Structures are given as structure tokens and as C-alpha cells.
Short mmCIF file of C-alpha atoms in Angstrom, two decimals:
data_model
loop_
_atom_site.label_atom_id
_atom_site.label_comp_id
_atom_site.label_asym_id
_atom_site.label_seq_id
_atom_site.Cartn_x
_atom_site.Cartn_y
_atom_site.Cartn_z
CA MET C 261 -78.43 -14.54 -17.68
CA ASN C 262 -79.62 -16.63 -20.63
CA GLY C 263 -78.06 -19.96 -19.85
CA GLY C 264 -78.60 -23.60 -20.62
CA LEU C 265 -77.26 -27.07 -19.95
CA LEU C 266 -77.89 -30.58 -21.24
CA VAL C 267 -77.66 -33.33 -18.62
CA ALA C 268 -76.76 -36.50 -20.53
CA GLY C 269 -75.93 -39.94 -19.15
CA THR C 270 -73.68 -42.88 -19.81
CA THR C 271 -76.75 -45.17 -19.70
CA SER C 272 -80.45 -45.15 -19.06
CA ASP C 273 -81.17 -44.76 -15.32
CA ALA C 274 -77.80 -43.10 -14.69
CA GLY C 275 -79.66 -40.42 -12.76
CA LYS C 276 -80.33 -37.76 -15.40
CA SER C 277 -83.85 -36.97 -14.17
CA VAL C 278 -82.76 -36.66 -10.56
CA VAL C 279 -79.70 -34.54 -11.38
CA THR C 280 -81.78 -32.28 -13.63
CA ALA C 281 -84.36 -31.77 -10.88
CA GLY C 282 -81.60 -31.15 -8.33
CA ILE C 283 -79.89 -28.52 -10.50
CA CYS C 284 -83.27 -26.86 -11.11
CA ARG C 285 -84.04 -26.68 -7.39
CA TRP C 286 -80.53 -25.38 -6.57
CA LEU C 287 -80.84 -22.66 -9.21
CA VAL C 288 -84.30 -21.51 -8.17
CA ARG C 289 -83.05 -21.18 -4.59
CA GLN C 290 -80.38 -18.83 -5.96
CA GLY C 291 -83.11 -16.61 -7.39
CA VAL C 292 -82.74 -17.88 -10.97
CA LYS C 293 -85.89 -18.17 -13.08
CA VAL C 294 -85.39 -21.68 -14.48
CA ALA C 295 -87.34 -24.26 -16.49
CA PRO C 296 -86.80 -27.95 -17.32
CA PHE C 297 -86.81 -29.38 -20.84
CA LYS C 298 -86.72 -32.84 -22.38
CA ALA C 299 -87.11 -32.87 -26.15
CA GLN C 300 -88.27 -36.48 -26.34
CA ASN C 301 -89.41 -38.71 -23.53
CA MET C 302 -90.41 -42.38 -23.61
CA SER C 303 -92.71 -42.99 -20.67
CA LEU C 304 -95.90 -44.64 -19.55
CA ASN C 305 -96.05 -42.25 -16.61
CA SER C 306 -97.52 -39.00 -17.84
CA PHE C 307 -99.26 -35.90 -16.54
CA VAL C 308 -101.83 -33.41 -17.81
CA THR C 309 -100.95 -29.72 -17.73
CA ARG C 310 -103.52 -27.04 -16.98
CA GLU C 311 -103.94 -26.33 -20.68
CA GLY C 312 -104.81 -30.00 -21.29
CA ALA C 313 -101.46 -31.20 -22.70
CA GLU C 314 -99.93 -34.58 -21.90
CA ILE C 315 -96.25 -34.61 -20.86
CA GLY C 316 -93.94 -36.97 -18.98
CA ARG C 317 -94.37 -37.01 -15.21
CA ALA C 318 -90.63 -36.52 -14.72
CA GLN C 319 -90.85 -33.14 -16.46
CA ALA C 320 -93.88 -32.21 -14.36
CA MET C 321 -91.82 -33.01 -11.24
CA GLN C 322 -88.87 -31.01 -12.60
CA ALA C 323 -91.22 -28.08 -13.18
CA GLN C 324 -92.23 -28.39 -9.53
CA ALA C 325 -88.52 -28.31 -8.66
CA CYS C 326 -88.38 -25.00 -10.58
CA ARG C 327 -91.56 -23.80 -8.83
CA VAL C 328 -93.26 -23.15 -12.17
CA GLU C 329 -96.35 -24.55 -13.83
CA PRO C 330 -95.54 -27.38 -16.30
CA THR C 331 -96.34 -26.81 -19.98
CA ALA C 332 -96.14 -28.78 -23.22
CA LEU C 333 -93.04 -26.78 -24.20
CA MET C 334 -91.08 -28.63 -21.52
CA ASN C 335 -91.63 -32.03 -23.19
CA PRO C 336 -92.67 -31.50 -26.81
CA VAL C 337 -92.38 -35.18 -27.84
CA LEU C 338 -93.69 -38.00 -25.64
CA LEU C 339 -93.59 -41.63 -26.76
CA LYS C 340 -95.99 -43.99 -24.96
CA PRO C 341 -95.07 -47.63 -25.63
CA GLY C 342 -97.87 -49.91 -26.74
CA GLY C 343 -95.60 -52.97 -26.94
CA GLU C 344 -92.07 -53.88 -27.83
CA GLN C 345 -92.25 -52.47 -31.36
CA SER C 346 -94.59 -49.47 -31.39
CA SER C 347 -95.52 -46.34 -29.45
CA GLN C 348 -98.14 -43.64 -29.46
CA VAL C 349 -96.52 -40.35 -30.49
CA VAL C 350 -97.69 -37.35 -28.45
CA LEU C 351 -96.63 -34.05 -30.01
CA LEU C 352 -96.97 -30.81 -28.05
CA GLY C 353 -99.28 -32.57 -25.63
CA LYS C 354 -101.65 -34.21 -28.15
CA PRO C 355 -101.52 -37.74 -29.66
CA VAL C 356 -100.78 -37.77 -33.38
CA GLY C 357 -100.78 -41.51 -34.05
CA GLU C 358 -99.09 -44.86 -33.48
CA MET C 359 -95.69 -45.55 -35.01
CA SER C 360 -93.22 -48.41 -35.09
CA ALA C 361 -89.71 -47.83 -33.80
CA ARG C 362 -88.36 -48.29 -37.32
CA GLY C 363 -90.81 -45.80 -38.77
CA TYR C 364 -90.10 -43.22 -36.08
CA HIS C 365 -86.30 -43.44 -36.23
CA GLY C 366 -86.47 -43.86 -39.99
CA GLY C 367 -87.46 -40.27 -40.63
CA ARG C 368 -90.24 -38.90 -38.43
CA GLN C 369 -87.94 -38.21 -35.48
CA GLN C 370 -85.45 -36.14 -37.47
CA ARG C 371 -88.27 -34.01 -38.90
CA LEU C 372 -89.22 -33.04 -35.34
CA LEU C 373 -85.85 -31.44 -34.61
CA GLY C 374 -87.06 -28.02 -35.76
CA THR C 375 -90.13 -28.27 -33.52
CA VAL C 376 -88.17 -29.17 -30.39
CA LEU C 377 -85.60 -26.45 -31.05
CA GLU C 378 -88.39 -23.90 -31.40
CA CYS C 379 -89.85 -25.03 -28.05
CA LEU C 380 -86.45 -24.78 -26.40
CA ALA C 381 -85.87 -21.32 -27.90
CA GLU C 382 -89.25 -20.14 -26.58
CA LEU C 383 -88.37 -21.35 -23.08
CA ARG C 384 -84.93 -19.72 -23.24
CA GLY C 385 -86.59 -16.47 -24.23
CA THR C 386 -88.77 -16.63 -21.13
CA TYR C 387 -86.45 -18.03 -18.45
CA ASP C 388 -82.98 -17.14 -17.20
CA ALA C 389 -81.84 -20.75 -17.63
CA VAL C 390 -83.19 -23.97 -19.12
CA ILE C 391 -81.86 -27.29 -17.79
CA CYS C 392 -82.34 -29.99 -20.42
CA GLU C 393 -82.38 -33.72 -19.86
CA GLY C 394 -81.10 -36.20 -22.41
CA ALA C 395 -82.32 -39.77 -22.94
CA GLY C 396 -80.43 -43.04 -22.77
CA SER C 397 -76.86 -42.33 -23.84
CA PRO C 398 -75.51 -39.81 -26.38
CA ALA C 399 -73.14 -42.55 -27.59
CA GLU C 400 -75.92 -44.61 -29.21
CA ILE C 401 -74.17 -44.15 -32.55
CA ASN C 402 -76.76 -46.17 -34.46
CA LEU C 403 -79.31 -43.45 -33.65
CA ARG C 404 -77.11 -40.35 -33.89
CA ARG C 405 -78.25 -39.35 -37.38
CA THR C 406 -81.84 -38.82 -36.23
CA ASP C 407 -81.13 -37.78 -32.63
CA ILE C 408 -83.21 -34.90 -31.29
CA VAL C 409 -82.77 -35.39 -27.53
CA ASN C 410 -79.02 -35.72 -26.85
CA MET C 411 -76.26 -34.29 -29.04
CA GLY C 412 -78.76 -33.32 -31.71
CA ILE C 413 -80.38 -30.79 -29.40
CA ALA C 414 -77.00 -29.81 -27.90
CA ARG C 415 -75.59 -29.03 -31.35
CA GLY C 416 -78.75 -27.31 -32.51
CA ALA C 417 -78.91 -25.01 -29.47
CA ARG C 418 -75.16 -24.88 -28.67
CA LEU C 419 -75.69 -26.30 -25.18
CA PRO C 420 -72.84 -27.45 -22.93
CA VAL C 421 -73.18 -31.10 -21.94
CA LEU C 422 -72.64 -32.70 -18.54
CA VAL C 423 -72.42 -36.52 -18.63
CA VAL C 424 -73.77 -38.34 -15.55
CA GLY C 425 -72.54 -41.82 -14.65
CA ASP C 426 -73.93 -44.25 -12.07
CA ILE C 427 -70.88 -45.54 -10.18
CA ASP C 428 -73.04 -47.97 -8.20
CA ARG C 429 -73.29 -50.09 -11.38
CA GLY C 430 -69.52 -50.27 -11.76
CA GLY C 431 -67.35 -49.34 -14.73
CA VAL C 432 -68.05 -45.63 -14.48
CA PHE C 433 -64.60 -44.51 -15.71
CA ALA C 434 -64.81 -46.74 -18.79
CA SER C 435 -68.35 -45.46 -19.38
CA PHE C 436 -67.27 -41.82 -19.19
CA TYR C 437 -64.28 -42.32 -21.47
CA GLY C 438 -66.13 -44.57 -23.92
CA THR C 439 -69.11 -42.23 -24.18
CA LEU C 440 -66.83 -39.34 -25.09
CA ALA C 441 -64.64 -41.36 -27.47
CA LEU C 442 -67.67 -42.50 -29.50
CA LEU C 443 -68.79 -38.95 -30.28
CA SER C 444 -67.79 -36.99 -33.36
CA PRO C 445 -65.32 -34.10 -32.95
CA GLU C 446 -68.17 -31.61 -33.33
CA ASP C 447 -70.14 -33.31 -30.57
CA GLN C 448 -67.13 -33.67 -28.28
CA GLU C 449 -66.59 -29.91 -28.37
CA LEU C 450 -69.76 -29.50 -26.31
CA VAL C 451 -69.06 -32.17 -23.67
CA ALA C 452 -67.71 -30.10 -20.79
CA GLY C 453 -67.24 -32.82 -18.20
CA PHE C 454 -68.67 -35.47 -15.93
CA LEU C 455 -70.73 -35.96 -12.78
CA VAL C 456 -70.44 -39.14 -10.68
CA ASN C 457 -73.75 -40.32 -9.20
CA LYS C 458 -74.57 -42.77 -6.36
CA PHE C 459 -71.10 -43.03 -4.82
CA ARG C 460 -70.76 -45.07 -1.61
CA GLY C 461 -67.73 -44.73 0.64
CA ASP C 462 -64.74 -42.44 1.06
CA VAL C 463 -64.50 -39.98 -1.84
CA THR C 464 -60.73 -39.61 -1.34
CA LEU C 465 -60.37 -43.16 -2.67
CA LEU C 466 -62.03 -42.02 -5.90
CA GLU C 467 -59.88 -38.95 -6.44
CA PRO C 468 -56.91 -40.70 -8.17
CA GLY C 469 -59.34 -42.04 -10.77
CA LEU C 470 -60.87 -38.62 -11.30
CA ASP C 471 -57.38 -37.16 -11.78
CA MET C 472 -56.56 -39.84 -14.37
CA LEU C 473 -59.89 -39.20 -16.14
CA ARG C 474 -58.98 -35.52 -16.29
CA GLY C 475 -55.59 -36.38 -17.78
CA LEU C 476 -57.11 -38.76 -20.35
CA THR C 477 -59.96 -36.51 -21.49
CA GLY C 478 -58.97 -32.96 -20.58
CA ARG C 479 -62.32 -32.56 -18.83
CA ASP C 480 -63.27 -31.93 -15.22
CA THR C 481 -65.59 -33.88 -12.98
CA TYR C 482 -68.18 -31.43 -11.66
CA GLY C 483 -69.07 -33.39 -8.55
CA VAL C 484 -69.44 -36.74 -6.81
CA LEU C 485 -72.98 -37.24 -5.53
CA PRO C 486 -73.31 -39.74 -2.67
CA PHE C 487 -75.79 -42.59 -2.72
CA ARG C 488 -79.00 -41.61 -0.94
CA HIS C 489 -82.13 -43.72 -0.47
CA GLY C 490 -85.47 -42.38 -1.58
CA LEU C 491 -84.23 -39.64 -3.90
CA GLY C 492 -85.79 -40.88 -7.13
CA ILE C 493 -88.48 -38.84 -8.83
CA ASP C 494 -91.33 -40.32 -10.85
CA GLU C 495 -90.04 -43.15 -13.01
CA GLU C 496 -90.22 -42.77 -16.76
CA ASP C 497 -90.05 -46.08 -18.56
CA GLY C 498 -92.76 -48.43 -17.37
CA LEU C 499 -91.61 -51.18 -19.74
CA ARG C 500 -88.18 -51.47 -18.15
CA VAL C 501 -89.10 -51.19 -14.48
CA SER C 502 -88.73 -54.58 -12.76
CA LEU C 503 -91.53 -54.87 -10.25
CA ARG C 504 -90.93 -58.35 -8.89
CA GLY C 505 -90.15 -57.88 -5.22
CA THR C 506 -90.45 -54.09 -5.37
CA VAL C 507 -91.90 -52.57 -2.22
CA ARG C 508 -92.98 -48.95 -2.02
CA GLU C 509 -93.16 -48.43 1.70
CA SER C 510 -93.14 -45.44 4.02
CA THR C 511 -90.34 -45.57 6.59
CA VAL C 512 -90.94 -42.05 7.89
CA ALA C 513 -92.98 -42.99 10.96
CA PRO C 514 -94.69 -45.98 12.57
CA PRO C 515 -98.44 -46.43 12.14
CA VAL C 516 -100.66 -44.14 14.18
CA GLY C 517 -103.14 -46.92 14.95
CA GLU C 518 -102.55 -50.47 16.10
CA ASP C 519 -102.53 -52.04 12.63
CA VAL C 520 -100.89 -51.48 9.27
CA LEU C 521 -102.71 -51.61 5.94
CA ARG C 522 -101.30 -53.81 3.17
CA VAL C 523 -101.87 -52.69 -0.43
CA ALA C 524 -101.24 -55.00 -3.37
CA VAL C 525 -100.92 -53.41 -6.82
CA CYS C 526 -101.47 -55.73 -9.79
CA ALA C 527 -98.41 -55.35 -12.03
CA VAL C 528 -100.38 -55.41 -15.28
CA PRO C 529 -98.60 -55.22 -18.67
CA LEU C 530 -97.87 -51.70 -19.97
CA MET C 531 -98.69 -50.33 -16.54
CA SER C 532 -99.07 -46.55 -16.67
CA ASN C 533 -99.07 -43.94 -13.94
CA PHE C 534 -98.26 -46.47 -11.24
CA THR C 535 -97.08 -43.36 -9.37
CA ASP C 536 -100.74 -43.11 -8.28
CA VAL C 537 -99.91 -45.39 -5.34
CA ASP C 538 -97.00 -43.25 -4.12
CA ALA C 539 -99.43 -41.19 -2.05
CA LEU C 540 -100.59 -44.38 -0.32
CA ALA C 541 -97.00 -45.40 0.36
CA ALA C 542 -96.35 -41.99 1.93
CA GLU C 543 -98.84 -42.74 4.70
CA PRO C 544 -97.27 -44.11 7.91
CA GLY C 545 -98.41 -47.68 8.35
CA VAL C 546 -99.37 -48.30 4.72
CA ILE C 547 -97.27 -50.94 2.96
CA VAL C 548 -97.47 -51.05 -0.85
CA ARG C 549 -96.12 -53.84 -3.03
CA PHE C 550 -96.51 -54.88 -6.68
CA VAL C 551 -97.77 -58.40 -7.31
CA ASP C 552 -98.37 -60.76 -10.22
CA ARG C 553 -99.74 -63.92 -8.54
CA PRO C 554 -103.16 -64.53 -6.96
CA GLN C 555 -101.60 -65.88 -3.76
CA GLU C 556 -100.12 -62.44 -3.14
CA LEU C 557 -103.61 -60.94 -2.81
CA ALA C 558 -104.54 -63.16 0.14
CA ASP C 559 -103.27 -60.88 2.92
CA ALA C 560 -103.92 -57.59 1.12
CA ASP C 561 -106.37 -55.18 2.71
CA LEU C 562 -106.68 -53.27 -0.58
CA VAL C 563 -105.96 -54.38 -4.13
CA VAL C 564 -105.30 -51.69 -6.74
CA VAL C 565 -105.68 -52.40 -10.44
CA PRO C 566 -103.70 -49.52 -11.93
CA GLY C 567 -103.73 -47.74 -15.26
CA THR C 568 -102.39 -49.42 -18.38
CA ARG C 569 -101.64 -48.54 -21.97
CA GLY C 570 -103.21 -51.89 -22.97
CA THR C 571 -106.56 -52.40 -21.23
CA VAL C 572 -107.62 -55.54 -23.12
CA ARG C 573 -104.12 -56.98 -22.85
CA ALA C 574 -104.18 -56.34 -19.09
CA LEU C 575 -107.56 -58.05 -18.81
CA THR C 576 -106.22 -61.12 -20.63
CA TRP C 577 -103.15 -61.13 -18.37
CA LEU C 578 -105.28 -60.98 -15.22
CA ARG C 579 -107.27 -63.97 -16.42
CA GLU C 580 -104.24 -65.99 -17.47
CA ARG C 581 -102.55 -65.40 -14.10
CA GLY C 582 -105.60 -66.29 -12.04
CA LEU C 583 -105.76 -62.77 -10.68
CA ALA C 584 -109.13 -62.11 -12.31
CA ASP C 585 -110.75 -64.96 -10.34
CA ALA C 586 -109.08 -63.71 -7.17
CA LEU C 587 -110.50 -60.23 -7.75
CA VAL C 588 -113.99 -61.63 -8.30
CA ARG C 589 -113.72 -63.60 -5.05
CA ARG C 590 -112.56 -60.48 -3.18
CA ALA C 591 -115.55 -58.52 -4.44
CA ALA C 592 -117.94 -61.27 -3.37
CA GLU C 593 -116.37 -61.28 0.09
CA GLY C 594 -116.69 -57.50 0.44
CA ARG C 595 -112.92 -56.91 0.43
CA PRO C 596 -111.74 -53.59 -1.08
CA VAL C 597 -110.64 -53.28 -4.72
CA LEU C 598 -109.77 -49.98 -6.43
CA GLY C 599 -109.51 -49.68 -10.21
CA ILE C 600 -107.85 -46.59 -11.68
CA CYS C 601 -108.23 -45.64 -15.36
CA GLY C 602 -107.49 -48.84 -17.33
CA GLY C 603 -107.93 -50.77 -14.07
CA PHE C 604 -111.37 -49.20 -13.70
CA GLN C 605 -112.25 -50.25 -17.23
CA VAL C 606 -111.36 -53.93 -16.71
CA LEU C 607 -113.64 -54.05 -13.64
CA GLY C 608 -116.64 -53.15 -15.80
CA GLU C 609 -119.09 -55.32 -17.72
CA ARG C 610 -117.92 -54.82 -21.28
CA ILE C 611 -115.21 -53.10 -23.33
CA GLU C 612 -115.65 -52.09 -26.97
CA ASP C 613 -112.19 -51.39 -28.36
CA GLU C 614 -111.52 -50.65 -32.01
CA VAL C 615 -108.77 -48.15 -31.16
CA GLU C 616 -106.14 -49.44 -28.71
CA SER C 617 -106.19 -53.25 -29.12
CA ARG C 618 -108.72 -53.41 -31.99
CA ALA C 619 -110.13 -56.48 -30.24
CA GLY C 620 -113.75 -55.46 -30.69
CA THR C 621 -116.16 -56.33 -27.87
CA VAL C 622 -114.58 -57.97 -24.83
CA GLU C 623 -116.29 -58.99 -21.61
CA GLY C 624 -114.89 -57.34 -18.49
CA LEU C 625 -114.78 -58.76 -14.95
CA GLY C 626 -118.33 -57.55 -14.27
CA LEU C 627 -117.60 -56.10 -10.84
CA LEU C 628 -118.94 -52.64 -11.69
CA PRO C 629 -122.03 -51.67 -13.79
CA VAL C 630 -119.92 -49.90 -16.40
CA ARG C 631 -119.57 -50.25 -20.17
CA VAL C 632 -116.55 -48.77 -21.90
CA ARG C 633 -116.21 -47.68 -25.52
CA PHE C 634 -112.82 -46.58 -26.83
CA ALA C 635 -112.82 -43.26 -28.70
CA ARG C 636 -110.10 -42.17 -31.11
CA GLU C 637 -109.74 -38.82 -29.40
CA LYS C 638 -107.97 -38.99 -26.06
CA THR C 639 -109.51 -37.43 -22.96
CA LEU C 640 -106.98 -35.08 -21.30
CA THR C 641 -108.47 -33.11 -18.41
CA ARG C 642 -107.74 -31.85 -14.88
CA PRO C 643 -111.01 -32.49 -12.97
CA SER C 644 -111.79 -31.50 -9.41
CA GLY C 645 -114.71 -32.16 -7.12
CA GLU C 646 -115.70 -33.79 -3.85
CA ALA C 647 -115.82 -37.41 -2.70
CA LEU C 648 -116.22 -39.02 0.71
CA GLY C 649 -116.94 -35.55 2.04
CA GLU C 650 -113.53 -34.20 1.02
CA PRO C 651 -112.25 -32.01 -1.85
CA VAL C 652 -110.27 -33.93 -4.44
CA GLU C 653 -108.35 -33.17 -7.64
CA GLY C 654 -106.93 -35.43 -10.33
CA TYR C 655 -106.14 -35.74 -14.00
CA GLU C 656 -107.51 -37.96 -16.77
CA ILE C 657 -105.60 -39.60 -19.64
CA HIS C 658 -107.65 -42.21 -21.52
CA HIS C 659 -109.32 -43.23 -24.77
CA GLY C 660 -112.03 -45.27 -23.04
CA ILE C 661 -115.37 -43.56 -22.44
CA ALA C 662 -117.24 -45.07 -19.49
CA GLN C 663 -121.02 -45.38 -19.39
CA VAL C 664 -121.93 -45.81 -15.71
CA LEU C 665 -125.19 -47.75 -15.42
CA GLY C 666 -125.56 -47.97 -11.65
CA GLY C 667 -123.84 -48.10 -8.32
CA GLU C 668 -122.95 -45.22 -6.05
CA ALA C 669 -121.25 -42.21 -7.65
CA PHE C 670 -117.50 -42.05 -7.05
CA LEU C 671 -115.52 -39.28 -8.76
CA ASP C 672 -116.30 -39.89 -12.48
CA GLY C 673 -116.88 -43.60 -11.90
CA CYS C 674 -118.81 -45.61 -9.37
CA ARG C 675 -118.71 -47.82 -6.31
CA VAL C 676 -120.51 -51.10 -5.63
CA GLY C 677 -119.92 -52.48 -2.16
CA GLN C 678 -116.16 -52.37 -1.64
CA VAL C 679 -115.28 -52.18 -5.36
CA TRP C 680 -114.35 -48.68 -6.47
CA GLY C 681 -113.54 -47.39 -9.95
CA THR C 682 -112.45 -44.06 -11.43
CA HIS C 683 -110.54 -42.58 -14.36
CA TRP C 684 -108.94 -39.99 -12.08
CA HIS C 685 -105.18 -40.34 -11.71
CA GLY C 686 -103.60 -38.50 -8.79
CA SER C 687 -106.76 -38.35 -6.66
CA LEU C 688 -104.98 -39.99 -3.72
CA GLU C 689 -102.60 -37.02 -3.56
CA SER C 690 -105.50 -35.02 -2.06
CA ASP C 691 -104.74 -35.52 1.63
CA GLY C 692 -108.24 -35.35 3.12
CA PHE C 693 -109.71 -37.63 0.45
CA ARG C 694 -106.87 -40.15 0.85
CA ARG C 695 -107.39 -40.32 4.60
CA ALA C 696 -111.15 -40.76 4.19
CA PHE C 697 -110.62 -43.54 1.64
CA LEU C 698 -108.14 -45.35 3.90
CA ARG C 699 -110.61 -45.13 6.79
CA GLU C 700 -113.18 -46.84 4.56
CA VAL C 701 -110.68 -49.59 3.72
CA ALA C 702 -109.77 -50.08 7.38
CA ALA C 703 -113.44 -50.31 8.38
CA ALA C 704 -114.18 -52.84 5.63
CA THR C 705 -111.25 -55.05 6.62
CA GLY C 706 -111.58 -54.73 10.39
CA ARG C 707 -108.11 -53.24 10.70
CA ARG C 708 -107.38 -50.89 13.60
CA PHE C 709 -105.56 -48.57 11.23
CA VAL C 710 -105.72 -44.81 11.72
CA PRO C 711 -104.47 -42.42 9.01
CA ALA C 712 -101.93 -39.90 10.25
CA PRO C 713 -103.74 -36.57 10.68
CA ASP C 714 -100.90 -34.42 9.34
CA THR C 715 -99.39 -36.26 6.36
CA SER C 716 -99.09 -33.79 3.48
CA PHE C 717 -98.15 -35.44 0.21
CA ALA C 718 -97.33 -32.07 -1.39
CA ALA C 719 -95.03 -31.19 1.51
CA LEU C 720 -93.27 -34.55 1.22
CA ARG C 721 -92.70 -33.88 -2.49
CA GLU C 722 -91.23 -30.47 -1.64
CA GLU C 723 -88.94 -32.01 0.96
CA GLN C 724 -87.77 -34.56 -1.60
CA LEU C 725 -87.00 -31.84 -4.15
CA ASP C 726 -85.16 -29.80 -1.53
CA ARG C 727 -83.04 -32.85 -0.73
CA LEU C 728 -82.12 -33.04 -4.43
CA GLY C 729 -81.17 -29.36 -4.38
CA ASP C 730 -79.10 -29.97 -1.25
CA LEU C 731 -77.30 -32.83 -3.00
CA ILE C 732 -76.17 -30.52 -5.80
CA GLU C 733 -75.33 -27.63 -3.49
CA GLN C 734 -73.28 -29.76 -1.11
CA HIS C 735 -71.54 -32.22 -3.44
CA ALA C 736 -71.20 -30.53 -6.86
CA ASP C 737 -68.84 -27.75 -7.87
CA THR C 738 -71.60 -25.17 -8.08
CA ASP C 739 -69.28 -22.32 -9.10
CA ALA C 740 -68.11 -24.36 -12.08
CA LEU C 741 -71.70 -25.42 -12.85
CA TRP C 742 -72.79 -21.79 -12.81
CA ARG C 743 -70.05 -20.83 -15.29
CA LEU C 744 -71.00 -23.76 -17.50
CA ILE C 745 -74.68 -22.82 -17.57
CA GLU C 746 -73.95 -19.15 -18.14
CA SER C 747 -71.03 -19.32 -20.60
CA GLY C 748 -71.17 -22.71 -22.29
CA ALA C 749 -68.53 -25.42 -22.68
CA PRO C 750 -64.89 -24.36 -22.25
CA ARG C 751 -63.04 -23.67 -25.48
CA GLY C 752 -60.21 -25.86 -26.69
CA LEU C 753 -61.37 -29.15 -25.20
CA PRO C 754 -59.28 -32.00 -26.67
CA PHE C 755 -60.62 -34.54 -29.13
CA ILE C 756 -60.56 -38.13 -27.85
CA PRO C 757 -60.18 -40.70 -30.64
CA PRO C 758 -61.54 -42.62 -32.40
CA GLY C 759 -64.69 -40.51 -32.46
CA ALA C 760 -67.60 -41.15 -34.78
CA PRO C 761 -68.42 -39.92 -38.27
CA ALA C 762 -69.69 -36.35 -38.29
#
């Protein structure tokens, strides 16, 4: 078998990442050697592979669904937004510069098509099947000429295309038909059919619509996936995520001790790797919420200042919102604060930045004896060590180089009182370390909270991926999917006018 498939979507957030991960897990359970692939990803949530390459976290999770080690080949182009108009371009795991959207789509993107096709070909030469994820919608006709992630990669590698639609948003039939009808005849030849995502209710009520869609397009629907809570994998686009009112909370079990712990995460601009707090939310009795007002810190037992793609901008935002003063008061009162990566940097004494913001020397919050200088070369590592008497692993993604001038050693950073800072993302996924840290927080706040002794974050991730595999196995036409992956799009699919210019 040397198969492939592109999972496209009618919109962003239609469920492409989840469906891709689910298909990968279903295939690997069938004994297929499979890998994920996304030619171009826009995300502030990224991961460092063992060879020191930066890729999107969604592809790292999809690699876990495949039970393989993630590599740069699986996400050759990563765009990390630095604002509304520009992004850092990461090519094959390494940053190659900042570029405006106009400059990227104006020529640079199209020149990368050969590179991404080479990466895909290398994966297809190694694995039995490669399940590719598109981005946004393939019907973004203003971008089709330079597309390297949707129909551009499908045409270049002759991949069959499955279009996913989120029925929970409404208008899914119009979205399916319109997506197809806005593609050129050459592109339409590769669109094999559709997959309905997030359906609530009796599927028999949907069947007349699916029959009509088949009559209108000549294409099958490969499954209707029911709505399920808690099936999302690591989010991609930190700019678009609305955090007001969002609560990341474990509902698996009640707290082991008498009290819960409340964690407030400052929703700083250009927040990156906010998935760091997922391991906290997985603990029974730990309630995690994102906040942007100082009043919301009042009842928090722990405040997390997360990573950000704009450290100086985040510092300004904290001051403008009154959150900076609230953090200083917390530190003076001996109430726990944890800064991760960019959040660690803002807690320090001084930031010298001629790279990211080009703001020069900026005074930090002064809560930790740390001075930060931004280097042009990005640090991309997978460190491991020991803290709080427990083994711990993480990964680092940052331009800022921290000079620690005092305090108690903590990972690569330091601790002063109940203020903690580190560049290590993912450290809280180490179960023993996480429990030890939460015991420290509970002791500092006087909470009768007890970490569950058997919570395994890695096992919870595996359970989540198995649930995605179950979703495909139980609610998709897996025989038809298998034929599609193995043999490509059916021949003789009808053209749906008006189409788009070739």
C-alpha cells in the first residue's frame, strides 16, 4: 500500500485536525504504517522535535496518533503570526525571517511548492499511507494561484480530497456544494466526497439531504460524525481563539482532597503554547480559566503568565489592563505566580529586544532577578532534568536569552518566594513534577487540595486519540475510506459549474 489522502474543510475549524488524527489512529490500529502531513500551518502553538525542528503542535499530536516520532517533514512550513499583517516563516523546522502576508502570498509561498512536495514524497516513500491536512478552505479562490496546502498539494501529488463540514455551524449542504462549485475542473476531479462533522440528533433526518447532495454533485458522503465533547486536539491559530469565558476544566473526577485549586491564565496578546496548562486542567479538582482583568485574579490560587510571540507587547498589555500591578501585589503577598517562556521574561528585571519588537531596553515587572536579551537565532531544544525532587522534561522555543542573577534554581529559570519562571514548555506534562508543583501551590495558599496519585497525562492523551479513532471506525464508511486512500479519487466524477479558472 502506498496511499494518501487530503482532508480539506469548508471553513477553518471545520474539524480537519481532529478528522486527520482520527483517520491516522484508525489506520494504525489496522496495522498500517501511517504518517501525518500539513504542508503549511499557521499556528502560535508549536512543538520541538527530537532533532531540534519546530513544527505545529497539531502535527505533533497527529504523529502521536500514528504512534511515530514527529519530524520536520510532517510540517515543512510553519507561519507564526507576529500581528495582523506579518508572520515568522519557519521552514523545515528553522526560522528564515519575518514576512508580510502580501509578500508571502505574492511569490514566496508558490516557490515553496517544490519543497513541500519533496517532503511529502519522502514520507510516502517511507510509510504505507500519508494523511494530509489542508488549511482554511480550498475554495479561497483569491489564494488559489499560490496555494501549497490545499488543492495545490492535491494536484501536485495526485491526492484524493475529502471535504469536512461542521454541521453544528449550520449551512453545511450549501458549504459542501459551494466549495466544490468554486473549484476548477482539474481540482474538482480530485474531490471524492464529503464528511459531516459535529452532528447532533437523529441521523435518519439528515439522510434525505445527503441523498440530494449525492444527486447534485455525484459524490458520496463518507460518514456523519456525531458531536462529542472534549475531542479537540491542540489548537492551531492562537490569534483566532476567543478566550473570553473559556474554561479548561477537568470533569473526569471530583477532587481527591477537600478543596479545588483555581488557576487563572493571563490571556496575553499573541499567546503561544497555551496548551501548557492542559496538563493542569487534566488534574481532578484543578479549574483553569483564561482572564484579562485584574479582578479575575482575586480568587486564583495560581496565576500563569503564558508564552507569547510578542513579549514586550504582552508586557505593555499587562500594564494597560492593570494586571501587572495585580501580579506585583500577588508576589508581595506570597501568592503563587508561574511565568512560562515569554511569561517568564516579563517577570524579570529588564528586557533588551532588538529582534522581536525592536523596542530596545524595556523594564520588566521585577519579580525575578533575571535579565533577558533577545538573540536573532532561536533556541529550539528538548531539555530534561529534575525539579522539586521529580524528573521533568520539556521543550524550549524562544529568542530571549535569560541571565539569572539570583533566586533558587528552577528548571532553566529561577524561583523567588512563590514566583516561578522557566522557558520550559510542556514541563507540567511530567506527572510527578506536576503533582509536586501543585502541592507547593496548595501549601502556599492554604488549600486542602491533594493531587490525584494516578493521573497520567500521557495516558489521557492516548485515550483521547483512541476516541478519535473510534469516531472514524464507528461513524465513517471505513471500507470506502480505505479504497479512497489506496486507489485515489473515483474516475468520472462530474464537473459542477461554474467552477473557477484553471
